[in-house]
Amino acid sequence: MRVGVPKEIKASEHRVGLVPASVREVVAHGHEVFVETGAGAGIGRLDADYEAAGATILPDAGEVFARADMIVKVKEPQASERAALREGQLLFTYLHLAPDPDQARELIASGATAIAYETVTSPSGGLPLLRPMSEVAGRMSIQAGAYYLEYAHGGLGVLLGGVPGVDPAKVVILGGGTVGTHAAHIAIGMGADVCVLDASNDALRRLWTQFGRTLDTVFSTKDSIERHVAEADLVIGGVLIPGAAAPKLVSRQMIATMKPGSVVVDVAIDQGGCFETSRPTTHDDPVYKVDEVTHYCVANMPGAVPRTSAEALNNATLPFVLALADKGWRVASAEDPHLAAGLNVHQGRLTHAAVHEALTEMPYMPLQEALAA
């Protein structure tokens, strides 16, 4: 198979779909890899590094899309990239279609087959291709929150961990999954007063076992969210429903009850965000205020640490890239139902039930029908 790796063009996105070590593995399996010149610059890798791994360097994204059977990316294809996709071509990347009808509509029109990292599952019920980036984003969310709590950056002027004789900041984390766990780890390490809310008793028990009494765990209800958000200095939104739009757990009215200068970080913004007041921002212009509450809603947070993020992502995606290249998407999906769960678009229709539930006006084909077509 001919595998293409274009340079990422989303604002402030410096990761790359395949690092040189991954390219070497794909080439060793007998496939060709085409890499756009400069694609690895954000992770400090030169075209020469890719050539040494066996890739062919092409001068622009247009040639990569034109020559490749499968495109491997990081972020959802931007408008110019969607226009370059063709019927029968395979796209393997993050998509986050539920809150993005324009992207869904253009992927459907392209005739390409699109497999989304974020809906590929694991035997344990996890999301193995989302997990590494959720780990990074969860940790970064506390760094970002601590920065914007500083008075010079529009915040309360509170040190996250406090000092002897002065209370630490209260950090409230919505969701006890991967994002929440890693956010809690960093916040506790910095000395904050940390509370995690989740609607799963199993998740709360796991967190209790992991962190003990250094962490408050609270069952998530409308009442408990209202109460803890109003008391918080920093709120992290880390909820996820695979493939679907994130639930709006924090209303505009709740935001209005928060202290002026407090901060919310919406890690769920790729799926539409879990704060009613959230809208996507970029690393170049990351924050805005609503009711004097700072909102950090960067849609590609791990892009700020591309060396760490690209390596971590490739560790997770490489086995699936090899399976798709070796067997083709249909055989690979038929043999692996967890990879099949990643199928979002095929033959001009949506194929993921949760995505279709969010975009009901768009044509839909059940997954099993798509696999058998």
CSV table of C-alpha atoms in Angstrom, one decimal:
chain,number,residue,atom,x,y,z
A,1,MET,CA,0.0,0.0,0.0
A,2,ARG,CA,1.1,3.6,-0.6
A,3,VAL,CA,0.9,5.5,2.7
A,4,GLY,CA,0.9,9.3,2.7
A,5,VAL,CA,1.9,11.6,5.6
A,6,PRO,CA,1.0,15.3,4.9
A,7,LYS,CA,2.3,18.2,7.1
A,8,GLU,CA,-0.4,19.2,9.6
A,9,ILE,CA,-1.9,22.6,8.8
A,10,LYS,CA,-4.4,23.2,11.6
A,11,ALA,CA,-3.4,26.3,13.6
A,12,SER,CA,-0.4,25.7,16.0
A,13,GLU,CA,-0.4,21.9,15.2
A,14,HIS,CA,3.1,20.6,15.1
A,15,ARG,CA,2.6,16.8,15.5
A,16,VAL,CA,3.0,14.4,12.6
A,17,GLY,CA,1.1,11.3,11.6
A,18,LEU,CA,4.1,9.0,11.4
A,19,VAL,CA,7.5,9.6,13.1
A,20,PRO,CA,10.6,8.2,11.3
A,21,ALA,CA,10.7,5.0,13.4
A,22,SER,CA,7.1,4.3,12.4
A,23,VAL,CA,7.9,4.9,8.8
A,24,ARG,CA,10.7,2.4,9.0
A,25,GLU,CA,8.3,-0.3,10.3
A,26,VAL,CA,5.8,0.4,7.6
A,27,VAL,CA,8.5,0.2,4.9
A,28,ALA,CA,9.7,-3.0,6.4
A,29,HIS,CA,6.3,-4.5,5.8
A,30,GLY,CA,6.7,-3.8,2.1
A,31,HIS,CA,4.8,-0.6,1.7
A,32,GLU,CA,5.7,2.8,0.2
A,33,VAL,CA,5.5,5.9,2.4
A,34,PHE,CA,5.2,9.4,1.0
A,35,VAL,CA,6.0,12.3,3.4
A,36,GLU,CA,5.4,16.0,2.7
A,37,THR,CA,8.6,18.0,3.0
A,38,GLY,CA,8.9,19.6,6.4
A,39,ALA,CA,6.2,17.3,8.0
A,40,GLY,CA,8.4,16.4,10.9
A,41,ALA,CA,9.8,19.9,11.6
A,42,GLY,CA,7.6,20.4,14.6
A,43,ILE,CA,9.1,17.3,16.3
A,44,GLY,CA,12.7,18.2,15.3
A,45,ARG,CA,12.9,15.6,12.6
A,46,LEU,CA,14.4,16.5,9.2
A,47,ASP,CA,13.4,15.2,5.7
A,48,ALA,CA,16.7,13.3,5.8
A,49,ASP,CA,15.5,11.4,8.8
A,50,TYR,CA,12.5,10.3,6.9
A,51,GLU,CA,14.5,9.4,3.8
A,52,ALA,CA,16.9,7.3,6.0
A,53,ALA,CA,13.8,5.4,7.3
A,54,GLY,CA,12.8,4.6,3.7
A,55,ALA,CA,10.2,7.4,2.9
A,56,THR,CA,10.0,9.3,-0.3
A,57,ILE,CA,9.8,13.1,0.3
A,58,LEU,CA,7.2,15.0,-1.8
A,59,PRO,CA,7.1,18.8,-2.3
A,60,ASP,CA,3.6,19.5,-1.2
A,61,ALA,CA,0.4,18.0,0.3
A,62,GLY,CA,-1.3,17.8,-3.1
A,63,GLU,CA,1.2,15.2,-4.3
A,64,VAL,CA,0.9,13.2,-1.1
A,65,PHE,CA,-2.9,13.1,-1.4
A,66,ALA,CA,-2.7,12.3,-5.1
A,67,ARG,CA,-0.3,9.4,-4.7
A,68,ALA,CA,-1.3,7.7,-1.5
A,69,ASP,CA,-3.9,5.0,-0.9
A,70,MET,CA,-4.1,5.8,2.8
A,71,ILE,CA,-3.5,9.1,4.5
A,72,VAL,CA,-2.3,9.0,8.1
A,73,LYS,CA,-2.7,12.3,10.0
A,74,VAL,CA,-3.1,13.7,13.5
A,75,LYS,CA,-5.9,16.3,13.4
A,76,GLU,CA,-9.1,16.3,11.4
A,77,PRO,CA,-8.6,17.2,7.7
A,78,GLN,CA,-9.0,20.9,7.1
A,79,ALA,CA,-11.0,22.2,4.2
A,80,SER,CA,-8.2,22.1,1.6
A,81,GLU,CA,-7.3,18.6,2.7
A,82,ARG,CA,-10.9,17.4,2.5
A,83,ALA,CA,-11.1,18.7,-1.0
A,84,ALA,CA,-8.0,16.6,-1.9
A,85,LEU,CA,-9.5,13.3,-0.7
A,86,ARG,CA,-10.9,11.0,-3.4
A,87,GLU,CA,-13.3,8.2,-3.7
A,88,GLY,CA,-12.0,4.9,-2.2
A,89,GLN,CA,-9.1,6.6,-0.4
A,90,LEU,CA,-8.6,5.7,3.2
A,91,LEU,CA,-8.1,8.4,5.9
A,92,PHE,CA,-6.8,7.4,9.4
A,93,THR,CA,-6.8,10.3,11.9
A,94,TYR,CA,-8.7,12.1,14.6
A,95,LEU,CA,-12.0,13.3,13.3
A,96,HIS,CA,-14.4,14.4,16.1
A,97,LEU,CA,-17.3,14.6,13.7
A,98,ALA,CA,-20.2,15.0,16.1
A,99,PRO,CA,-19.7,18.7,16.7
A,100,ASP,CA,-18.4,19.4,13.1
A,101,PRO,CA,-21.2,19.0,10.5
A,102,ASP,CA,-19.2,20.8,7.8
A,103,GLN,CA,-16.3,18.3,8.0
A,104,ALA,CA,-18.8,15.4,8.1
A,105,ARG,CA,-20.6,16.7,5.1
A,106,GLU,CA,-17.4,17.1,3.0
A,107,LEU,CA,-16.0,13.7,4.0
A,108,ILE,CA,-19.3,12.2,2.9
A,109,ALA,CA,-19.1,14.0,-0.4
A,110,SER,CA,-15.5,12.9,-1.0
A,111,GLY,CA,-16.4,9.2,-1.2
A,112,ALA,CA,-13.4,8.4,1.1
A,113,THR,CA,-13.4,5.9,3.8
A,114,ALA,CA,-12.6,7.5,7.2
A,115,ILE,CA,-11.5,5.7,10.3
A,116,ALA,CA,-11.3,7.9,13.4
A,117,TYR,CA,-8.7,7.4,16.1
A,118,GLU,CA,-11.1,8.5,18.8
A,119,THR,CA,-13.7,5.7,18.3
A,120,VAL,CA,-11.3,2.8,17.9
A,121,THR,CA,-11.9,0.6,21.0
A,122,SER,CA,-9.9,-1.9,23.0
A,123,PRO,CA,-10.9,-5.3,24.5
A,124,SER,CA,-11.2,-3.7,27.9
A,125,GLY,CA,-13.6,-1.1,26.6
A,126,GLY,CA,-11.1,1.8,26.5
A,127,LEU,CA,-10.1,4.1,23.7
A,128,PRO,CA,-6.5,3.2,23.0
A,129,LEU,CA,-5.8,5.9,20.3
A,130,LEU,CA,-7.4,8.7,22.3
A,131,ARG,CA,-5.8,7.6,25.6
A,132,PRO,CA,-2.2,8.9,25.0
A,133,MET,CA,-3.4,12.3,24.0
A,134,SER,CA,-5.9,12.4,26.9
A,135,GLU,CA,-3.0,11.7,29.2
A,136,VAL,CA,-1.1,14.6,27.8
A,137,ALA,CA,-4.1,17.0,27.8
A,138,GLY,CA,-5.1,16.0,31.3
A,139,ARG,CA,-1.6,16.9,32.6
A,140,MET,CA,-1.4,20.1,30.5
A,141,SER,CA,-4.8,21.2,31.7
A,142,ILE,CA,-3.4,21.8,35.2
A,143,GLN,CA,-0.4,23.7,33.9
A,144,ALA,CA,-2.7,25.9,31.8
A,145,GLY,CA,-5.0,26.5,34.7
A,146,ALA,CA,-2.2,27.4,37.1
A,147,TYR,CA,-0.8,29.9,34.6
A,148,TYR,CA,-4.2,31.6,34.1
A,149,LEU,CA,-4.9,31.8,37.8
A,150,GLU,CA,-1.9,34.2,38.1
A,151,TYR,CA,-3.0,37.8,38.5
A,152,ALA,CA,-0.8,38.9,35.6
A,153,HIS,CA,-2.7,36.6,33.3
A,154,GLY,CA,-6.1,37.8,34.4
A,155,GLY,CA,-6.6,35.3,37.2
A,156,LEU,CA,-7.5,35.4,40.9
A,157,GLY,CA,-3.8,35.7,41.9
A,158,VAL,CA,-3.9,32.2,43.6
A,159,LEU,CA,-1.0,29.8,43.8
A,160,LEU,CA,-2.3,26.4,43.0
A,161,GLY,CA,-0.6,24.6,45.9
A,162,GLY,CA,-0.8,27.5,48.4
A,163,VAL,CA,2.0,27.9,51.1
A,164,PRO,CA,2.1,27.1,54.8
A,165,GLY,CA,-0.6,29.1,56.5
A,166,VAL,CA,-2.5,29.8,53.2
A,167,ASP,CA,-5.1,27.6,51.6
A,168,PRO,CA,-4.3,26.0,48.3
A,169,ALA,CA,-6.6,26.5,45.2
A,170,LYS,CA,-9.6,24.3,44.8
A,171,VAL,CA,-9.5,22.2,41.6
A,172,VAL,CA,-12.7,20.5,40.5
A,173,ILE,CA,-12.3,17.9,37.8
A,174,LEU,CA,-15.4,16.8,35.8
A,175,GLY,CA,-14.9,13.2,34.7
A,176,GLY,CA,-12.7,10.5,36.3
A,177,GLY,CA,-11.4,8.9,33.1
A,178,THR,CA,-8.0,9.3,31.5
A,179,VAL,CA,-8.1,13.1,31.4
A,180,GLY,CA,-9.4,13.4,34.9
A,181,THR,CA,-7.0,10.8,36.4
A,182,HIS,CA,-3.9,12.6,34.9
A,183,ALA,CA,-5.2,16.0,35.8
A,184,ALA,CA,-5.7,14.9,39.4
A,185,HIS,CA,-2.2,13.4,39.4
A,186,ILE,CA,-0.6,16.7,38.5
A,187,ALA,CA,-2.9,18.9,40.6
A,188,ILE,CA,-2.3,16.7,43.7
A,189,GLY,CA,1.4,16.8,43.0
A,190,MET,CA,1.3,20.6,43.0
A,191,GLY,CA,-0.5,20.6,46.3
A,192,ALA,CA,-4.0,21.7,45.3
A,193,ASP,CA,-7.2,20.8,47.0
A,194,VAL,CA,-8.6,18.4,44.4
A,195,CYS,CA,-12.1,17.0,43.8
A,196,VAL,CA,-13.2,14.7,41.0
A,197,LEU,CA,-16.8,14.2,40.0
A,198,ASP,CA,-18.0,11.2,38.0
A,199,ALA,CA,-21.3,9.4,37.5
A,200,SER,CA,-19.6,6.0,37.7
A,201,ASN,CA,-19.1,4.5,41.2
A,202,ASP,CA,-16.5,2.2,39.7
A,203,ALA,CA,-14.4,5.2,38.5
A,204,LEU,CA,-14.7,6.8,41.9
A,205,ARG,CA,-13.6,3.7,43.6
A,206,ARG,CA,-10.6,3.3,41.2
A,207,LEU,CA,-9.6,6.9,41.9
A,208,TRP,CA,-10.0,6.4,45.7
A,209,THR,CA,-7.7,3.3,45.5
A,210,GLN,CA,-5.1,5.2,43.4
A,211,PHE,CA,-5.0,8.4,45.3
A,212,GLY,CA,-6.5,7.7,48.7
A,213,ARG,CA,-7.5,10.6,51.0
A,214,THR,CA,-5.4,13.1,49.0
A,215,LEU,CA,-8.3,13.2,46.6
A,216,ASP,CA,-12.0,14.0,47.2
A,217,THR,CA,-14.3,11.8,45.1
A,218,VAL,CA,-17.9,12.9,44.6
A,219,PHE,CA,-20.8,11.3,42.7
A,220,SER,CA,-21.8,13.6,39.9
A,221,THR,CA,-25.3,15.0,40.0
A,222,LYS,CA,-26.7,18.4,38.9
A,223,ASP,CA,-26.6,19.4,42.6
A,224,SER,CA,-23.0,18.3,43.3
A,225,ILE,CA,-21.8,20.0,40.1
A,226,GLU,CA,-23.5,23.3,40.9
A,227,ARG,CA,-22.1,23.2,44.5
A,228,HIS,CA,-18.5,22.3,43.6
A,229,VAL,CA,-18.2,24.5,40.5
A,230,ALA,CA,-19.3,27.6,42.6
A,231,GLU,CA,-16.6,26.9,45.1
A,232,ALA,CA,-13.8,26.2,42.6
A,233,ASP,CA,-10.8,28.3,41.6
A,234,LEU,CA,-10.1,26.0,38.6
A,235,VAL,CA,-12.5,23.6,36.8
A,236,ILE,CA,-11.3,21.0,34.4
A,237,GLY,CA,-13.8,19.5,31.9
A,238,GLY,CA,-12.8,16.0,31.0
A,239,VAL,CA,-16.0,14.1,30.1
A,240,LEU,CA,-16.3,12.0,27.0
A,241,ILE,CA,-18.9,9.9,25.2
A,242,PRO,CA,-17.1,8.0,22.4
A,243,GLY,CA,-18.1,9.5,19.0
A,244,ALA,CA,-20.8,11.7,20.5
A,245,ALA,CA,-21.0,15.3,21.4
A,246,ALA,CA,-19.8,16.0,25.0
A,247,PRO,CA,-22.7,16.7,27.5
A,248,LYS,CA,-23.1,20.3,28.6
A,249,LEU,CA,-22.5,19.7,32.4
A,250,VAL,CA,-21.9,23.3,33.3
A,251,SER,CA,-24.5,25.9,32.3
A,252,ARG,CA,-24.0,29.7,31.8
A,253,GLN,CA,-25.8,30.2,35.1
A,254,MET,CA,-23.2,28.0,36.9
A,255,ILE,CA,-20.4,30.0,35.3
A,256,ALA,CA,-21.9,33.2,36.7
A,257,THR,CA,-21.7,31.8,40.2
A,258,MET,CA,-17.9,31.3,40.0
A,259,LYS,CA,-15.4,33.8,41.5
A,260,PRO,CA,-14.2,36.5,39.1
A,261,GLY,CA,-10.7,35.5,37.9
A,262,SER,CA,-11.4,31.7,38.3
A,263,VAL,CA,-10.5,29.5,35.4
A,264,VAL,CA,-12.2,26.7,33.4
A,265,VAL,CA,-10.2,24.4,31.0
A,266,ASP,CA,-12.4,22.5,28.6
A,267,VAL,CA,-10.4,19.4,27.5
A,268,ALA,CA,-13.6,18.1,25.9
A,269,ILE,CA,-13.7,20.9,23.4
A,270,ASP,CA,-12.9,18.6,20.5
A,271,GLN,CA,-16.2,17.0,21.0
A,272,GLY,CA,-18.1,20.3,21.5
A,273,GLY,CA,-17.1,21.0,25.1
A,274,CYS,CA,-18.8,20.3,28.4
A,275,PHE,CA,-19.3,24.0,29.4
A,276,GLU,CA,-22.2,25.8,27.8
A,277,THR,CA,-20.0,28.8,27.4
A,278,SER,CA,-17.2,27.0,25.6
A,279,ARG,CA,-16.0,27.7,22.1
A,280,PRO,CA,-12.8,26.4,20.4
A,281,THR,CA,-9.7,28.5,20.7
A,282,THR,CA,-6.1,28.1,19.5
A,283,HIS,CA,-2.7,28.1,21.1
A,284,ASP,CA,-2.1,31.5,19.5
A,285,ASP,CA,-5.2,33.0,21.2
A,286,PRO,CA,-6.1,30.4,23.9
A,287,VAL,CA,-8.5,32.2,26.3
A,288,TYR,CA,-11.5,34.5,26.6
A,289,LYS,CA,-13.7,35.5,29.5
A,290,VAL,CA,-17.4,35.0,30.2
A,291,ASP,CA,-18.7,36.6,33.4
A,292,GLU,CA,-15.1,37.3,34.4
A,293,VAL,CA,-14.2,33.6,34.3
A,294,THR,CA,-11.3,32.7,32.1
A,295,HIS,CA,-12.1,30.0,29.5
A,296,TYR,CA,-9.2,28.0,28.1
A,297,CYS,CA,-10.6,25.9,25.2
A,298,VAL,CA,-7.7,25.0,22.9
A,299,ALA,CA,-8.9,22.2,20.6
A,300,ASN,CA,-5.5,20.6,20.1
A,301,MET,CA,-3.8,21.0,23.5
A,302,PRO,CA,-1.2,18.2,22.9
A,303,GLY,CA,0.0,20.1,19.8
A,304,ALA,CA,1.9,22.4,22.2
A,305,VAL,CA,4.2,19.5,23.2
A,306,PRO,CA,4.6,17.8,19.8
A,307,ARG,CA,7.7,15.8,20.5
A,308,THR,CA,6.1,14.0,23.4
A,309,SER,CA,2.7,13.8,21.8
A,310,ALA,CA,3.7,12.5,18.4
A,311,GLU,CA,5.8,9.7,19.9
A,312,ALA,CA,3.1,8.7,22.4
A,313,LEU,CA,0.4,8.8,19.6
A,314,ASN,CA,2.6,6.7,17.2
A,315,ASN,CA,3.1,4.1,19.9
A,316,ALA,CA,-0.6,3.6,19.9
A,317,THR,CA,-1.5,4.0,16.2
A,318,LEU,CA,1.4,2.0,14.6
A,319,PRO,CA,-0.1,-1.5,15.0
A,320,PHE,CA,-3.4,-0.3,13.4
A,321,VAL,CA,-1.5,1.5,10.6
A,322,LEU,CA,0.3,-1.8,9.9
A,323,ALA,CA,-2.9,-3.8,10.0
A,324,LEU,CA,-4.6,-1.4,7.6
A,325,ALA,CA,-1.7,-1.4,5.2
A,326,ASP,CA,-1.1,-5.1,5.3
A,327,LYS,CA,-4.7,-6.3,4.9
A,328,GLY,CA,-6.7,-3.3,3.7
A,329,TRP,CA,-9.3,-1.7,5.9
A,330,ARG,CA,-12.1,-4.2,5.2
A,331,VAL,CA,-10.2,-7.3,6.1
A,332,ALA,CA,-8.4,-5.6,9.0
A,333,SER,CA,-11.8,-4.4,10.3
A,334,ALA,CA,-13.5,-7.8,9.8
A,335,GLU,CA,-10.7,-9.4,11.8
A,336,ASP,CA,-10.6,-6.8,14.6
A,337,PRO,CA,-14.0,-5.4,15.8
A,338,HIS,CA,-12.2,-2.8,17.9
A,339,LEU,CA,-10.6,-1.3,14.7
A,340,ALA,CA,-14.0,-1.6,13.0
A,341,ALA,CA,-15.5,0.6,15.7
A,342,GLY,CA,-13.3,3.4,14.3
A,343,LEU,CA,-15.1,3.4,11.0
A,344,ASN,CA,-17.0,6.8,10.8
A,345,VAL,CA,-17.6,7.4,7.0
A,346,HIS,CA,-17.8,5.0,4.1
A,347,GLN,CA,-19.4,5.2,0.6
A,348,GLY,CA,-20.9,8.6,1.2
A,349,ARG,CA,-22.5,7.8,4.5
A,350,LEU,CA,-21.9,7.9,8.2
A,351,THR,CA,-21.2,4.5,9.8
A,352,HIS,CA,-20.9,5.3,13.5
A,353,ALA,CA,-24.1,5.3,15.5
A,354,ALA,CA,-23.1,7.9,18.0
A,355,VAL,CA,-21.9,10.3,15.3
A,356,HIS,CA,-25.2,9.8,13.4
A,357,GLU,CA,-27.1,10.5,16.6
A,358,ALA,CA,-25.5,13.9,16.7
A,359,LEU,CA,-25.8,14.5,12.9
A,360,THR,CA,-29.2,12.9,12.2
A,361,GLU,CA,-29.8,14.8,9.0
A,362,MET,CA,-26.9,13.1,7.2
A,363,PRO,CA,-27.1,9.7,5.4
A,364,TYR,CA,-26.3,6.7,7.5
A,365,MET,CA,-25.2,3.1,7.0
A,366,PRO,CA,-25.0,0.8,10.0
A,367,LEU,CA,-21.5,-0.5,10.6
A,368,GLN,CA,-22.2,-4.1,9.8
A,369,GLU,CA,-23.8,-3.1,6.5
A,370,ALA,CA,-20.7,-1.1,5.7
A,371,LEU,CA,-18.4,-4.0,6.5
A,372,ALA,CA,-20.5,-6.3,4.3
A,373,ALA,CA,-21.0,-3.9,1.4
